[in-house]
Amino acid sequence: MSREEVFEGLKEVISVIRPNTDLTGVDFNTELVRELGIDSLSMMLLSLAVEEKFNMRFPVGEAAPTTVGEVCDSVLRALK
């Protein structure tokens, strides 16, 4: 799976978790909290939905991602 495929899947998940969020300008550097308004509850839901979508688990103890690109990279690492 490519980083771009993970990115597109992540945008789908975000659109479900935060349905009123405009994702047209989202890129790998987009900040989850500041730019997308992801709060702690949304982050938990996002994590669970990403794990389900990509059939993977985020490692315990890993720092929480702060950007869309960091989420994509975490997913790719977990899929290896």
Backbone as a chain_set.jsonl record, in Angstrom:
{"seq": "MSREEVFEGLKEVISVIRPNTDLTGVDFNTELVRELGIDSLSMMLLSLAVEEKFNMRFPVGEAAPTTVGEVCDSVLRALK", "coords": {"N": [[0.855, -1.176, 0.0], [0.534, 2.233, -0.78], [1.747, 5.468, 0.348], [0.097, 7.47, -0.547], [-2.308, 6.089, -1.009], [-2.975, 5.407, 1.616], [-3.303, 7.985, 2.587], [-5.584, 8.868, 1.135], [-7.482, 7.061, 2.138], [-7.41, 7.819, 4.818], [-8.449, 10.408, 4.657], [-11.071, 9.757, 4.001], [-11.882, 8.541, 6.387], [-11.628, 10.706, 8.161], [-13.603, 12.354, 7.131], [-15.871, 11.058, 7.975], [-15.63, 11.052, 10.766], [-15.419, 13.791, 11.301], [-17.679, 15.305, 9.887], [-18.343, 17.883, 8.895], [-16.034, 19.093, 8.133], [-13.911, 20.782, 5.937], [-12.104, 19.252, 3.518], [-10.664, 19.866, 1.28], [-8.221, 21.271, 1.072], [-6.44, 19.697, 2.414], [-3.333, 18.222, 3.175], [-0.256, 16.328, 3.496], [1.031, 17.755, 5.487], [-0.895, 18.929, 7.02], [-2.173, 19.93, 10.11], [-3.588, 18.029, 12.669], [-4.981, 18.885, 15.03], [-4.902, 21.789, 15.139], [-5.617, 22.63, 12.505], [-7.63, 20.894, 11.564], [-9.317, 20.621, 13.68], [-9.406, 18.433, 15.392], [-10.197, 17.034, 18.366], [-9.543, 15.55, 21.646], [-11.405, 13.433, 21.97], [-12.262, 13.064, 19.32], [-9.795, 12.297, 18.276], [-9.397, 9.816, 19.466], [-11.548, 8.403, 18.331], [-10.825, 8.637, 15.653], [-8.415, 7.194, 15.638], [-9.342, 4.589, 16.266], [-11.049, 4.132, 14.075], [-9.248, 4.284, 11.931], [-7.566, 2.129, 12.513], [-9.401, 0.061, 12.154], [-10.145, 0.411, 9.439], [-7.729, -0.022, 8.037], [-6.997, -2.443, 8.986], [-5.106, -2.818, 11.131], [-2.972, -2.116, 13.991], [-2.144, 0.589, 16.07], [1.036, 1.068, 17.533], [1.511, 0.57, 21.038], [2.432, 3.134, 23.25], [3.657, 4.742, 21.385], [4.246, 8.05, 20.273], [1.559, 10.322, 19.888], [0.352, 11.115, 16.664], [0.724, 14.283, 14.999], [0.218, 15.417, 12.586], [-1.384, 14.9, 9.381], [0.293, 13.493, 7.653], [1.979, 12.187, 9.493], [0.203, 10.383, 10.628], [-0.332, 8.796, 8.388], [2.252, 7.72, 7.969], [2.559, 6.263, 10.334], [0.582, 4.319, 10.002], [1.596, 2.98, 7.741], [4.024, 1.971, 8.797], [2.988, 0.194, 10.688], [1.789, -1.652, 9.04], [3.841, -3.033, 7.883]], "CA": [[0.0, 0.0, 0.0], [1.342, 3.446, -0.878], [1.427, 6.568, 1.266], [-1.04, 8.175, -1.148], [-3.505, 5.281, -0.754], [-3.298, 5.592, 3.033], [-3.78, 9.365, 2.684], [-6.968, 8.917, 0.643], [-8.296, 6.345, 3.116], [-7.469, 8.645, 6.02], [-9.405, 11.485, 4.394], [-12.414, 9.164, 4.107], [-12.164, 8.362, 7.815], [-11.822, 12.039, 8.75], [-14.902, 12.878, 6.68], [-16.906, 10.414, 8.787], [-15.444, 11.505, 12.149], [-15.662, 15.236, 11.312], [-18.388, 15.457, 8.608], [-18.438, 19.263, 8.411], [-14.685, 19.595, 7.898], [-13.529, 20.936, 4.534], [-10.865, 18.512, 3.3], [-10.107, 20.175, -0.044], [-6.832, 21.735, 1.15], [-5.672, 18.825, 3.299], [-2.165, 17.549, 2.626], [0.489, 15.584, 4.508], [1.475, 18.665, 6.552], [-2.056, 19.469, 7.737], [-2.168, 19.598, 11.534], [-4.86, 17.438, 13.075], [-5.677, 19.68, 16.04], [-5.044, 23.202, 14.796], [-6.258, 22.878, 11.216], [-8.819, 20.067, 11.352], [-10.167, 20.678, 14.861], [-9.501, 17.121, 16.032], [-9.991, 17.102, 19.818], [-9.121, 14.259, 22.198], [-12.408, 12.419, 21.651], [-12.166, 12.808, 17.877], [-8.537, 11.587, 18.035], [-9.635, 8.431, 19.837], [-12.414, 7.827, 17.293], [-10.018, 8.567, 14.437], [-7.489, 6.069, 15.797], [-10.099, 3.338, 16.159], [-11.544, 3.982, 12.706], [-8.092, 4.013, 11.068], [-7.162, 0.748, 12.774], [-10.38, -0.823, 11.515], [-10.092, 0.564, 7.977], [-6.497, -0.579, 7.479], [-6.76, -3.729, 9.634], [-3.819, -2.726, 11.807], [-3.017, -1.541, 15.331], [-1.077, 1.527, 16.385], [1.842, 0.55, 18.643], [1.334, 1.182, 22.357], [3.578, 3.929, 23.67], [4.122, 5.623, 20.315], [3.711, 9.403, 20.401], [0.395, 10.595, 19.035], [0.687, 11.915, 15.486], [0.198, 15.647, 15.009], [-0.137, 15.807, 11.22], [-1.951, 13.86, 8.526], [1.417, 12.687, 7.177], [2.444, 11.323, 10.578], [-0.767, 9.288, 10.721], [-0.06, 7.915, 7.241], [3.502, 7.013, 8.219], [2.306, 5.279, 11.4], [-0.165, 3.213, 9.397], [2.513, 2.228, 6.885], [4.932, 1.217, 9.668], [2.229, -0.896, 11.318], [1.444, -2.631, 8.012], [5.04, -3.757, 7.419]], "C": [[0.901, 1.239, 0.0], [0.886, 4.498, 0.143], [0.204, 7.33, 0.755], [-2.347, 7.411, -0.924], [-3.945, 5.409, 0.703], [-3.888, 6.983, 3.24], [-5.24, 9.474, 2.252], [-7.909, 8.202, 1.605], [-8.466, 7.142, 4.394], [-8.45, 9.795, 5.829], [-10.842, 10.975, 4.463], [-12.813, 9.019, 5.57], [-12.438, 9.713, 8.474], [-13.183, 12.594, 8.364], [-16.061, 12.254, 7.451], [-16.843, 10.937, 10.224], [-15.806, 12.984, 12.289], [-16.381, 15.622, 10.012], [-18.46, 16.885, 8.069], [-17.084, 19.891, 8.132], [-14.4, 19.628, 6.407], [-12.16, 20.284, 4.332], [-10.186, 18.846, 1.975], [-8.644, 20.595, 0.014], [-5.941, 20.864, 2.007], [-4.507, 18.2, 2.541], [-1.424, 16.863, 3.771], [0.921, 16.46, 5.682], [0.331, 19.258, 7.363], [-2.041, 18.978, 9.177], [-3.558, 19.148, 11.976], [-5.64, 18.342, 14.019], [-5.946, 21.09, 15.535], [-5.846, 23.435, 13.52], [-7.547, 22.085, 10.992], [-9.744, 20.039, 12.563], [-10.367, 19.339, 15.547], [-9.201, 17.288, 17.521], [-9.668, 15.699, 20.329], [-10.125, 13.146, 21.893], [-12.359, 12.054, 20.164], [-10.897, 12.026, 17.544], [-8.7, 10.103, 18.371], [-10.491, 7.734, 18.77], [-11.658, 7.654, 15.982], [-9.079, 7.369, 14.504], [-8.198, 4.735, 15.619], [-10.569, 3.084, 14.727], [-10.412, 3.665, 11.727], [-7.625, 2.573, 11.26], [-8.104, -0.236, 12.099], [-10.26, -0.78, 9.992], [-8.887, -0.158, 7.373], [-6.114, -1.922, 8.108], [-5.371, -3.785, 10.262], [-4.037, -2.175, 13.203], [-1.861, -0.578, 15.487], [-0.289, 0.966, 17.564], [1.563, 1.315, 19.943], [2.606, 1.946, 22.7], [4.149, 4.841, 22.605], [3.482, 6.987, 20.498], [2.557, 9.603, 19.43], [0.811, 11.455, 17.851], [0.053, 13.3, 15.573], [-0.214, 16.124, 13.622], [-0.734, 14.612, 10.476], [-0.839, 12.929, 8.039], [1.946, 11.742, 8.234], [1.491, 10.143, 10.782], [-0.496, 8.288, 9.595], [1.196, 7.085, 7.472], [3.334, 5.957, 9.306], [1.564, 4.072, 10.858], [0.777, 2.351, 8.554], [3.507, 1.408, 7.702], [4.23, 0.01, 10.275], [1.883, -1.999, 10.299], [2.644, -3.447, 7.535], [5.172, -5.088, 8.092]], "O": [[1.91, 1.278, 0.703], [-0.203, 4.416, 0.71], [-0.626, 7.781, 1.545], [-3.384, 8.025, -0.675], [-5.137, 5.509, 0.992], [-4.858, 7.146, 3.98], [-6.043, 10.108, 2.936], [-9.014, 8.682, 1.862], [-9.544, 7.143, 4.99], [-9.203, 10.121, 6.746], [-11.73, 11.686, 4.934], [-13.941, 9.333, 5.949], [-13.378, 9.843, 9.258], [-13.847, 13.236, 9.179], [-17.124, 12.864, 7.566], [-17.875, 11.23, 10.828], [-16.425, 13.385, 13.275], [-15.761, 16.206, 9.123], [-18.627, 17.063, 6.862], [-16.996, 21.1, 7.916], [-14.612, 18.644, 5.697], [-11.17, 20.724, 4.917], [-9.23, 18.175, 1.588], [-7.891, 20.301, -0.914], [-4.807, 21.239, 2.302], [-4.664, 17.715, 1.42], [-1.921, 16.826, 4.897], [1.154, 15.942, 6.774], [0.571, 20.016, 8.303], [-1.914, 17.782, 9.441], [-4.562, 19.802, 11.692], [-6.839, 18.546, 13.826], [-7.094, 21.533, 15.508], [-6.67, 24.348, 13.466], [-8.454, 22.555, 10.305], [-10.843, 19.491, 12.485], [-11.381, 19.126, 16.212], [-8.083, 17.641, 17.896], [-9.536, 14.765, 19.539], [-9.721, 12.024, 21.586], [-12.408, 10.878, 19.803], [-10.905, 11.189, 16.642], [-8.203, 9.239, 17.649], [-10.191, 6.613, 18.359], [-11.826, 6.653, 15.286], [-8.961, 6.614, 13.539], [-7.713, 3.856, 14.906], [-10.496, 1.96, 14.23], [-10.591, 2.873, 10.802], [-7.324, 1.879, 10.289], [-7.669, -1.243, 11.541], [-10.272, -1.821, 9.336], [-8.998, -0.818, 6.34], [-5.054, -2.476, 7.814], [-4.571, -4.673, 9.966], [-5.155, -1.808, 13.563], [-0.734, -0.877, 15.091], [-0.885, 0.439, 18.503], [1.403, 2.535, 19.943], [3.716, 1.464, 22.471], [5.04, 5.639, 22.893], [2.303, 7.077, 20.84], [2.581, 9.114, 18.301], [1.549, 12.425, 18.021], [-1.021, 13.467, 16.151], [-0.918, 17.126, 13.494], [-0.598, 13.465, 10.902], [-1.015, 11.711, 8.017], [2.324, 10.614, 7.92], [1.931, 9.031, 11.077], [-0.439, 7.081, 9.828], [1.207, 5.884, 7.204], [3.907, 4.872, 9.209], [1.876, 2.934, 11.21], [0.75, 1.124, 8.65], [3.806, 0.269, 7.343], [4.812, -1.072, 10.367], [1.707, -3.156, 10.681], [2.469, -4.454, 6.849], [6.119, -5.825, 7.821]]}, "num_chains": 1, "name": "protein.A"}
